CSV table of C-alpha atoms and ligand atoms in Angstrom, one decimal:
chain,number,residue,atom,x,y,z
A,1,MET,CA,-4.6,9.0,0.8
A,2,GLN,CA,-5.7,12.1,2.7
A,3,ILE,CA,-4.5,12.0,6.3
A,4,ASP,CA,-5.9,14.5,8.8
A,5,PRO,CA,-3.4,16.2,11.1
A,6,PRO,CA,-3.8,15.3,14.7
A,7,PRO,CA,-5.7,17.8,16.9
A,8,LEU,CA,-3.4,20.1,18.9
A,9,SER,CA,-3.2,19.3,22.6
A,10,LYS,CA,-1.9,21.4,25.4
A,11,TRP,CA,-0.1,18.3,26.6
A,12,HIS,CA,3.0,17.2,24.8
A,13,ARG,CA,6.5,15.9,25.2
A,14,ASP,CA,7.7,19.0,27.1
A,15,GLN,CA,4.5,19.4,29.0
A,16,PRO,CA,3.2,15.9,29.8
A,17,TYR,CA,-0.1,15.2,31.5
A,18,SER,CA,-0.1,13.7,34.9
A,19,ALA,CA,-2.3,10.6,34.3
A,20,ARG,CA,-3.4,8.0,36.8
A,21,LEU,CA,-2.3,4.4,36.6
A,22,ALA,CA,-5.7,2.7,36.7
A,23,ALA,CA,-4.8,-1.0,36.5
A,24,ILE,CA,-1.9,-3.3,35.8
A,25,THR,CA,-2.2,-7.1,35.3
A,26,ARG,CA,0.1,-9.8,34.1
A,27,LEU,CA,-0.7,-11.3,30.7
A,28,THR,CA,1.9,-14.1,30.7
A,29,THR,CA,1.6,-16.8,33.4
A,30,PRO,CA,4.1,-16.8,36.3
A,31,SER,CA,6.0,-19.7,34.8
A,32,SER,CA,6.6,-17.8,31.5
A,33,SER,CA,10.1,-16.7,30.7
A,34,LYS,CA,8.5,-13.3,29.8
A,35,ASP,CA,6.7,-10.8,32.0
A,36,VAL,CA,4.2,-9.0,29.9
A,37,ARG,CA,1.8,-6.6,31.5
A,38,HIS,CA,-1.5,-5.1,30.5
A,39,VAL,CA,-1.5,-1.5,31.7
A,40,GLU,CA,-4.5,0.8,31.9
A,41,ILE,CA,-4.0,4.6,32.2
A,42,ASP,CA,-6.7,7.1,33.1
A,43,LEU,CA,-6.4,10.2,31.0
A,44,GLY,CA,-9.1,12.0,33.2
A,45,ASP,CA,-10.3,15.2,31.8
A,46,SER,CA,-6.9,16.0,30.1
A,47,GLY,CA,-8.7,16.3,26.7
A,48,LEU,CA,-5.9,14.1,25.2
A,49,CYS,CA,-7.1,12.4,22.0
A,50,TYR,CA,-5.7,9.5,20.2
A,51,GLU,CA,-6.4,7.1,17.3
A,52,PRO,CA,-5.6,3.5,16.9
A,53,GLY,CA,-2.0,3.2,15.8
A,54,ASP,CA,-0.8,6.1,18.0
A,55,THR,CA,1.7,5.5,20.8
A,56,LEU,CA,1.8,6.8,24.4
A,57,GLY,CA,5.0,8.7,25.4
A,58,LEU,CA,6.0,8.2,29.0
A,59,TRP,CA,8.6,10.0,31.1
A,60,ILE,CA,10.0,7.8,33.8
A,61,ARG,CA,12.2,7.8,36.9
A,62,ASN,CA,15.2,5.6,37.2
A,63,ASP,CA,15.3,2.8,39.8
A,64,PRO,CA,16.5,4.3,43.2
A,65,ALA,CA,18.6,1.2,43.7
A,66,LEU,CA,20.4,1.7,40.4
A,67,VAL,CA,20.9,5.4,41.2
A,68,GLN,CA,22.6,4.3,44.5
A,69,GLN,CA,24.8,1.8,42.6
A,70,VAL,CA,26.0,4.5,40.2
A,71,LEU,CA,26.7,6.9,43.1
A,72,ASP,CA,28.6,4.2,45.0
A,73,ALA,CA,30.7,3.3,41.9
A,74,CYS,CA,31.8,6.9,41.5
A,75,ALA,CA,32.3,7.5,45.3
A,76,LEU,CA,29.6,10.2,45.4
A,77,ASP,CA,26.8,10.6,48.0
A,78,GLY,CA,24.1,12.2,45.9
A,79,SER,CA,23.7,15.4,47.8
A,80,GLU,CA,26.2,17.3,45.6
A,81,SER,CA,24.6,20.2,43.8
A,82,VAL,CA,25.1,20.1,40.0
A,83,SER,CA,23.9,22.3,37.2
A,84,LEU,CA,21.9,21.2,34.2
A,85,ASN,CA,20.4,23.5,31.6
A,86,GLU,CA,21.4,26.5,33.8
A,87,ARG,CA,19.6,25.3,36.9
A,88,ARG,CA,21.1,23.5,40.0
A,89,TYR,CA,19.8,20.2,41.4
A,90,PRO,CA,21.0,17.7,43.9
A,91,LEU,CA,22.9,15.0,42.0
A,92,ARG,CA,20.6,12.2,43.2
A,93,GLU,CA,17.6,14.0,41.8
A,94,LEU,CA,19.3,14.5,38.4
A,95,LEU,CA,20.2,10.8,38.2
A,96,THR,CA,16.7,9.8,39.1
A,97,ARG,CA,14.7,12.1,36.9
A,98,ALA,CA,16.8,13.6,34.2
A,99,LEU,CA,19.7,11.4,33.0
A,100,GLU,CA,19.8,8.1,31.1
A,101,LEU,CA,21.3,5.4,33.3
A,102,THR,CA,20.6,2.2,31.4
A,103,GLN,CA,21.2,2.6,27.7
A,104,ALA,CA,25.0,2.5,27.3
A,105,HIS,CA,26.3,4.3,24.2
A,106,PRO,CA,29.7,5.0,22.6
A,107,GLY,CA,29.6,8.7,23.7
A,108,PHE,CA,29.3,7.7,27.4
A,109,LEU,CA,32.2,5.2,27.2
A,110,LYS,CA,34.5,7.6,25.3
A,111,HIS,CA,33.8,10.4,27.7
A,112,TYR,CA,34.1,8.2,30.8
A,113,ALA,CA,37.5,6.9,29.5
A,114,GLU,CA,38.9,10.4,29.5
A,115,HIS,CA,38.4,10.4,33.3
A,116,ASN,CA,39.7,6.9,33.9
A,117,PRO,CA,43.3,5.9,33.6
A,118,SER,CA,42.6,2.2,32.6
A,119,PRO,CA,44.5,1.2,29.5
A,120,ALA,CA,42.0,-1.5,28.8
A,121,LEU,CA,39.1,1.0,28.8
A,122,ALA,CA,41.2,3.3,26.5
A,123,ALA,CA,41.7,0.4,24.1
A,124,ILE,CA,38.0,-0.3,23.9
A,125,ALA,CA,37.2,3.4,23.4
A,126,SER,CA,39.6,3.7,20.5
A,127,ASN,CA,38.5,0.6,18.6
A,128,PRO,CA,35.0,1.1,17.1
A,129,GLN,CA,34.5,-2.7,16.5
A,130,GLU,CA,35.6,-3.6,20.0
A,131,LEU,CA,33.4,-0.7,21.4
A,132,ARG,CA,30.3,-2.1,19.7
A,133,ARG,CA,31.0,-5.6,20.9
A,134,TYR,CA,31.7,-4.4,24.5
A,135,LEU,CA,28.6,-2.3,24.7
A,136,ASP,CA,26.3,-5.0,23.4
A,137,HIS,CA,24.6,-6.5,26.5
A,138,ARG,CA,26.0,-3.9,28.9
A,139,GLN,CA,24.2,-1.1,30.6
A,140,ILE,CA,26.1,2.0,32.0
A,141,ILE,CA,26.4,0.5,35.5
A,142,GLU,CA,28.5,-2.4,34.0
A,143,ILE,CA,31.1,0.0,32.7
A,144,LEU,CA,31.3,1.8,36.1
A,145,LEU,CA,31.6,-1.5,37.9
A,146,GLU,CA,34.2,-2.9,35.6
A,147,PHE,CA,36.3,0.3,35.5
A,148,PRO,CA,35.5,2.0,38.8
A,149,GLN,CA,36.7,5.6,39.1
A,150,ARG,CA,36.2,8.3,41.8
A,151,MET,CA,34.5,11.2,39.9
A,152,ALA,CA,33.4,14.7,40.6
A,153,ALA,CA,29.6,15.1,40.2
A,154,PRO,CA,29.8,17.6,37.3
A,155,ALA,CA,32.1,15.2,35.4
A,156,LEU,CA,29.7,12.3,35.8
A,157,VAL,CA,26.8,14.4,34.7
A,158,ALA,CA,28.8,15.6,31.6
A,159,CYS,CA,29.3,12.0,30.6
A,160,LEU,CA,25.6,11.1,30.7
A,161,ARG,CA,22.8,11.8,28.2
A,162,GLN,CA,19.5,13.4,29.1
A,163,LEU,CA,16.8,10.9,29.7
A,164,THR,CA,14.4,10.4,26.8
A,165,PRO,CA,10.7,9.3,27.1
A,166,ARG,CA,9.8,5.8,26.1
A,167,GLN,CA,7.0,5.0,23.7
A,168,TYR,CA,4.3,2.3,24.0
A,169,SER,CA,1.8,1.3,21.3
A,170,ILE,CA,-1.7,2.0,22.5
A,171,ALA,CA,-3.6,-1.3,22.7
A,172,SER,CA,-7.2,0.1,23.1
A,173,SER,CA,-9.7,2.0,21.0
A,174,PRO,CA,-10.9,5.4,22.0
A,175,LEU,CA,-14.4,4.4,20.9
A,176,ARG,CA,-14.6,2.1,23.9
A,177,ASP,CA,-13.4,4.8,26.4
A,178,PRO,CA,-11.7,8.0,25.1
A,179,ARG,CA,-10.4,8.8,28.6
A,180,ARG,CA,-8.4,5.6,28.9
A,181,VAL,CA,-5.4,4.2,27.2
A,182,GLU,CA,-4.2,0.6,27.5
A,183,LEU,CA,-0.7,-0.7,26.8
A,184,THR,CA,1.0,-4.1,26.5
A,185,VAL,CA,4.4,-3.8,28.2
A,186,ASN,CA,7.2,-6.4,28.2
A,187,VAL,CA,9.2,-5.9,31.4
A,188,VAL,CA,12.8,-6.0,30.2
A,189,ARG,CA,14.9,-8.1,32.6
A,190,PHE,CA,18.2,-9.9,31.9
A,191,GLN,CA,21.4,-11.1,33.5
A,192,GLY,CA,24.2,-8.6,33.0
A,193,PRO,CA,27.9,-9.5,33.4
A,194,ASN,CA,27.8,-8.1,37.0
A,195,GLY,CA,24.2,-8.9,38.2
A,196,PRO,CA,20.6,-8.8,37.2
A,197,ARG,CA,19.5,-5.8,35.1
A,198,GLN,CA,16.2,-4.2,34.1
A,199,GLY,CA,14.9,-1.8,31.5
A,200,ALA,CA,14.4,1.7,32.9
A,201,ALA,CA,10.8,2.3,31.7
A,202,SER,CA,9.4,-1.2,31.6
A,203,SER,CA,10.5,-1.8,35.2
A,204,TYR,CA,9.2,1.6,36.2
A,205,LEU,CA,5.8,0.5,34.9
A,206,GLY,CA,6.0,-3.1,35.8
A,207,GLU,CA,7.7,-3.1,39.2
A,208,ARG,CA,7.9,0.4,40.7
A,209,SER,CA,4.4,1.8,39.9
A,210,ALA,CA,1.2,0.9,41.7
A,211,VAL,CA,-2.5,1.6,40.9
A,212,GLY,CA,-3.2,5.2,41.7
A,213,ASP,CA,0.3,6.5,40.9
A,214,GLU,CA,0.7,9.4,38.6
A,215,LEU,CA,2.5,8.9,35.3
A,216,ALA,CA,3.8,11.8,33.0
A,217,VAL,CA,2.4,11.0,29.6
A,218,PHE,CA,1.7,12.4,26.2
A,219,ILE,CA,0.3,11.1,22.9
A,220,VAL,CA,2.6,10.5,19.9
A,221,PRO,CA,0.5,10.5,16.8
A,222,ASN,CA,1.6,7.9,14.3
A,223,LEU,CA,0.2,9.0,10.9
A,224,HIS,CA,1.9,6.2,9.1
A,225,PHE,CA,0.2,3.4,11.0
A,226,ARG,CA,-3.5,4.0,10.4
A,227,LEU,CA,-6.5,1.8,9.6
A,228,PRO,CA,-7.7,2.1,6.0
A,229,ALA,CA,-10.2,4.9,5.4
A,230,ASP,CA,-12.6,2.4,3.7
A,231,PRO,CA,-14.0,0.2,6.5
A,232,ALA,CA,-14.7,-2.6,3.9
A,233,THR,CA,-11.0,-3.1,3.3
A,234,THR,CA,-9.4,-6.3,4.5
A,235,ILE,CA,-6.6,-5.8,7.0
A,236,ILE,CA,-3.7,-8.3,7.6
A,237,MET,CA,-2.0,-7.7,10.9
A,238,ILE,CA,1.3,-9.3,11.8
A,239,GLY,CA,2.2,-8.7,15.4
A,240,PRO,CA,4.1,-11.3,17.5
A,241,GLY,CA,5.0,-10.5,21.1
A,242,THR,CA,4.1,-7.0,22.2
A,243,GLY,CA,3.5,-6.3,18.5
A,244,ILE,CA,-0.1,-7.4,19.2
A,245,ALA,CA,-0.8,-4.1,21.0
A,246,PRO,CA,-1.9,-1.8,18.2
A,247,PHE,CA,-3.8,-4.6,16.6
A,248,ARG,CA,-5.9,-5.1,19.7
A,249,ALA,CA,-6.8,-1.4,19.2
A,250,PHE,CA,-7.5,-1.9,15.5
A,251,LEU,CA,-9.8,-4.9,16.2
A,252,GLU,CA,-11.7,-3.0,18.9
A,253,GLN,CA,-12.0,0.0,16.7
A,254,ARG,CA,-13.3,-2.0,13.7
A,255,GLN,CA,-15.8,-3.9,16.0
A,256,LEU,CA,-17.1,-0.7,17.6
A,257,SER,CA,-17.3,1.3,14.4
A,258,GLY,CA,-19.1,-1.6,12.6
A,259,ALA,CA,-16.4,-1.9,9.9
A,260,ARG,CA,-17.2,-4.9,7.6
A,261,GLY,CA,-13.8,-5.5,6.2
A,262,ALA,CA,-12.1,-8.9,7.0
A,263,ASN,CA,-9.6,-8.9,9.8
A,264,TRP,CA,-6.6,-11.3,9.7
A,265,LEU,CA,-4.1,-11.5,12.6
A,266,PHE,CA,-0.8,-13.4,12.9
A,267,PHE,CA,0.5,-13.6,16.4
A,268,GLY,CA,3.4,-15.5,17.9
A,269,ASN,CA,5.3,-16.1,21.2
A,270,PRO,CA,7.2,-18.9,22.7
A,271,HIS,CA,4.5,-21.0,24.4
A,272,ARG,CA,0.7,-21.2,24.0
A,273,ALA,CA,0.2,-22.2,27.7
A,274,THR,CA,2.2,-19.3,29.1
A,275,ASP,CA,2.5,-16.5,26.5
A,276,PHE,CA,-0.8,-16.3,24.6
A,277,LEU,CA,-1.5,-12.6,25.1
A,278,TYR,CA,-5.2,-11.6,25.1
A,279,ALA,CA,-6.1,-15.2,24.4
A,280,ASN,CA,-9.7,-14.9,25.6
A,281,GLU,CA,-10.4,-11.8,23.5
A,282,LEU,CA,-8.8,-13.1,20.4
A,283,LEU,CA,-10.5,-16.5,20.6
A,284,HIS,CA,-13.8,-14.8,21.3
A,285,TRP,CA,-13.3,-12.5,18.3
A,286,GLN,CA,-12.4,-15.6,16.2
A,287,ALA,CA,-15.5,-17.5,17.4
A,288,SER,CA,-17.8,-14.5,16.7
A,289,GLY,CA,-16.5,-14.1,13.2
A,290,HIS,CA,-14.9,-10.6,13.9
A,291,LEU,CA,-11.5,-12.1,13.4
A,292,HIS,CA,-11.7,-13.9,10.1
A,293,HIS,CA,-8.3,-15.5,10.2
A,294,LEU,CA,-6.2,-16.0,13.4
A,295,GLY,CA,-2.7,-17.5,12.7
A,296,LEU,CA,-0.8,-18.6,15.8
A,297,ALA,CA,2.9,-19.4,15.9
A,298,PHE,CA,4.0,-20.7,19.3
A,299,SER,CA,7.6,-21.2,18.4
A,300,ARG,CA,8.7,-23.5,21.2
A,301,ASP,CA,5.7,-25.8,21.4
A,302,GLN,CA,7.1,-28.2,18.9
A,303,GLU,CA,10.6,-29.4,17.9
A,304,GLN,CA,10.7,-27.4,14.7
A,305,LYS,CA,10.6,-23.7,15.6
A,306,CYS,CA,7.6,-22.0,14.1
A,307,TYR,CA,7.4,-18.2,13.6
A,308,VAL,CA,4.8,-15.9,12.1
A,309,GLN,CA,6.7,-15.8,8.8
A,310,HIS,CA,6.2,-19.6,8.5
A,311,LEU,CA,2.4,-19.1,8.9
A,312,LEU,CA,2.4,-16.4,6.2
A,313,LEU,CA,4.2,-18.8,3.8
A,314,ALA,CA,1.7,-21.6,4.7
A,315,GLN,CA,-1.2,-19.2,3.8
A,316,ARG,CA,0.6,-17.8,0.7
A,317,ARG,CA,-2.1,-18.3,-1.9
A,318,ALA,CA,-4.9,-16.7,0.2
A,319,LEU,CA,-2.7,-14.0,1.4
A,320,PHE,CA,-1.6,-13.0,-2.1
A,321,ALA,CA,-5.2,-13.0,-3.3
A,322,ALA,CA,-6.1,-10.7,-0.4
A,323,LEU,CA,-3.3,-8.3,-1.4
A,324,GLU,CA,-4.4,-8.4,-5.0
A,325,SER,CA,-7.9,-7.4,-3.8
A,326,GLY,CA,-6.6,-4.3,-2.0
A,327,ALA,CA,-5.9,-5.6,1.5
A,328,HIS,CA,-3.7,-3.4,3.8
A,329,LEU,CA,-0.8,-5.1,5.5
A,330,TYR,CA,0.6,-4.1,8.9
A,331,VAL,CA,3.6,-5.3,10.8
A,332,CYS,CA,4.4,-4.4,14.5
A,333,GLY,CA,7.0,-5.6,17.0
A,334,ASP,CA,10.6,-6.6,17.0
A,335,ALA,CA,12.7,-4.7,14.4
A,336,ARG,CA,15.9,-6.7,14.9
A,337,HIS,CA,14.8,-10.1,13.5
A,338,MET,CA,11.0,-10.4,13.0
A,339,ALA,CA,10.4,-7.4,10.7
A,340,GLU,CA,13.1,-8.5,8.3
A,341,ASP,CA,12.1,-12.2,8.4
A,342,VAL,CA,8.5,-11.2,7.7
A,343,GLN,CA,9.5,-9.0,4.8
A,344,ARG,CA,11.6,-11.8,3.3
A,345,ALA,CA,8.5,-14.1,3.5
A,346,LEU,CA,6.3,-11.5,1.9
A,347,LEU,CA,8.7,-11.0,-1.0
A,348,GLN,CA,8.8,-14.7,-1.5
A,349,ILE,CA,5.0,-15.0,-1.5
A,350,ILE,CA,4.7,-12.1,-4.0
A,351,GLU,CA,7.4,-13.6,-6.2
A,352,ILE,CA,5.9,-17.1,-6.2
A,353,GLU,CA,2.2,-16.4,-6.3
A,354,GLY,CA,2.5,-13.3,-8.5
A,355,ARG,CA,5.0,-15.1,-10.8
A,356,LEU,CA,7.3,-12.1,-10.6
A,357,SER,CA,11.0,-11.7,-10.6
A,358,ALA,CA,12.7,-10.8,-7.3
A,359,ALA,CA,13.1,-7.2,-8.4
A,360,ALA,CA,9.4,-7.0,-9.5
A,361,ALA,CA,8.3,-8.4,-6.1
A,362,ARG,CA,10.4,-5.7,-4.3
A,363,GLN,CA,8.7,-3.1,-6.5
A,364,TYR,CA,5.3,-4.6,-5.6
A,365,LEU,CA,6.0,-4.0,-1.9
A,366,VAL,CA,7.5,-0.5,-2.5
A,367,ALA,CA,4.3,0.4,-4.4
A,368,MET,CA,2.2,-0.9,-1.4
A,369,ARG,CA,4.3,1.2,1.0
A,370,GLN,CA,3.9,4.3,-1.2
A,371,SER,CA,0.1,3.9,-1.3
A,372,GLN,CA,0.1,3.3,2.6
A,373,ARG,CA,-1.0,-0.3,2.1
A,374,TYR,CA,2.1,-1.7,3.8
A,375,GLN,CA,2.7,0.0,7.1
A,376,ARG,CA,5.3,-1.0,9.8
A,377,ASP,CA,5.7,0.1,13.4
A,378,VAL,CA,8.8,-1.8,14.5
A,379,TYR,CA,11.2,-1.1,17.4
B,1,FAD,C1,7.0,3.3,18.3
B,1,FAD,C2,7.3,2.3,19.5
B,1,FAD,C3,6.4,1.5,20.0
B,1,FAD,C4,6.7,0.6,21.1
B,1,FAD,N1,5.7,-0.1,21.6
B,1,FAD,C5,6.0,-1.0,22.6
B,1,FAD,C6,5.0,-1.8,23.2
B,1,FAD,O1,3.8,-1.8,22.8
B,1,FAD,N2,5.3,-2.7,24.2
B,1,FAD,C7,6.6,-2.7,24.7
B,1,FAD,O2,6.9,-3.5,25.6
B,1,FAD,N3,7.6,-2.0,24.1
B,1,FAD,C8,7.3,-1.1,23.1
B,1,FAD,N4,8.3,-0.3,22.6
B,1,FAD,C9,9.6,-0.4,23.2
B,1,FAD,C10,9.7,0.6,24.4
B,1,FAD,O3,9.6,1.9,24.0
B,1,FAD,C11,11.0,0.4,25.2
B,1,FAD,O4,12.1,0.6,24.3
B,1,FAD,C12,11.1,-0.9,26.0
B,1,FAD,O5,10.1,-1.0,26.9
B,1,FAD,C13,12.5,-0.9,26.7
B,1,FAD,O6,12.6,0.2,27.4
B,1,FAD,P1,13.2,0.2,28.9
B,1,FAD,O7,13.3,1.7,29.3
B,1,FAD,O8,12.5,-0.7,29.8
B,1,FAD,O9,14.6,-0.4,28.7
B,1,FAD,P2,16.0,0.5,28.5
B,1,FAD,O10,16.3,1.0,29.8
B,1,FAD,O11,15.8,1.5,27.4
B,1,FAD,O12,16.9,-0.6,28.0
B,1,FAD,C14,18.0,-0.9,28.6
B,1,FAD,C15,19.2,-1.4,27.8
B,1,FAD,O13,19.3,-2.7,28.2
B,1,FAD,C16,19.9,-3.5,27.2
B,1,FAD,N5,19.1,-4.7,27.0
B,1,FAD,C17,17.8,-4.8,26.9
B,1,FAD,N6,17.4,-6.1,26.9
B,1,FAD,C18,18.6,-6.8,26.9
B,1,FAD,C19,18.9,-8.2,27.0
B,1,FAD,N7,17.9,-9.1,26.9
B,1,FAD,N8,20.2,-8.5,27.1
B,1,FAD,C20,21.1,-7.6,27.1
B,1,FAD,N9,20.9,-6.3,27.1
B,1,FAD,C21,19.6,-5.9,27.0
B,1,FAD,C22,19.8,-2.7,25.9
B,1,FAD,O14,21.2,-2.3,25.6
B,1,FAD,C23,19.0,-1.4,26.3
B,1,FAD,O15,19.6,-0.3,25.7
B,1,FAD,C24,8.0,0.6,21.6
B,1,FAD,C25,9.0,1.4,21.0
B,1,FAD,C26,8.7,2.3,20.0
B,1,FAD,C27,9.7,3.1,19.4
């Protein structure tokens, strides 16, 4: 398949555009265990272009309260001048804008252990298995709180990685409004061993930004997650949780461009009453015939947990027939569990319905991937 290169833009990762946060609303109800937000960003006259399937890159600022906790744990006051990339900055500014404070990684712990006399920390740093176990569920602040150590500002900076931008799938079609991008953001919150914790970027968007604020953004083209060139092709989209985002863009695009191909969507989340993202739009598209098949897996609404892979298996005959007729298959969302569970279900379906061996079913999916008919965007 011929894929056009994305148009060059003067805005990119190292030179982001200052866009305006135009709207932010909650998609899950207040009683949901999840806080998922619909975010609208005004690209103004930036000239930034995108296609369904692309993601938005976002530079963020760390939570000032977390920055203060880090300073307190190291007995620093934040006014110290420190150099980074041959320029000097006040430490507080570096911790806020330039350094990763949430994602704990082995490099940080090993480096920090060199400044800290704790034998327990040294034991963790020297045992790769223990290191992995310890870092799972811990952000950097937990390490500083559990093994406190007075530090010089340059030593702390040398332990930390530079902040990286986060990416969010674009949930809107440029055909509706090319100057606007919409996102579906799950605000990461969890209980850490020493207090409540948040994700840096999702809480920046979901808690510390307000309509009218400026956000430093750029487009990340995703050439391997594209609608089929032929608008008559059936598409099968599997996107539980925030995995729905690019499929909302696909559905809008196919509606506005008048594509006649059938659209199938499999969505899932814990509860229908609280977590049915974009319910009104999806049900409307189903009622109008734009969405030919809507499979819903609300895992906790019945005793037996039901996930998207169970819906795929229940539809296996129709699904395999669609694949045999040339349908394109897309998976988006959780990489840890969902993507593998879905792939296992797909292999099972191909094996049973195609009367193939396990090896031949794997080859079938490999061939689909090679011809860009099986595309995944998992994270
Ligand atoms: C191509 C792509 C597309 C994406 N699209 C979307 C999208 O459409 N919507 C969306 O919401 N996200 C999307 N993401 C994920 C997004 O980029 C961020 O990774 C996500 O929002 C978390 O970032 P954060 O900065 O809030 O959290 P971070 O600050 O990066 O995470 C903090 C750390 O907290 C820890 N942690 C997180 N959760 C828990 C927990 N429950 N228990 C214990 N520890 C935990 C982890 O160790 C993590 O390293 C996408 C990612 C990619 C790569």
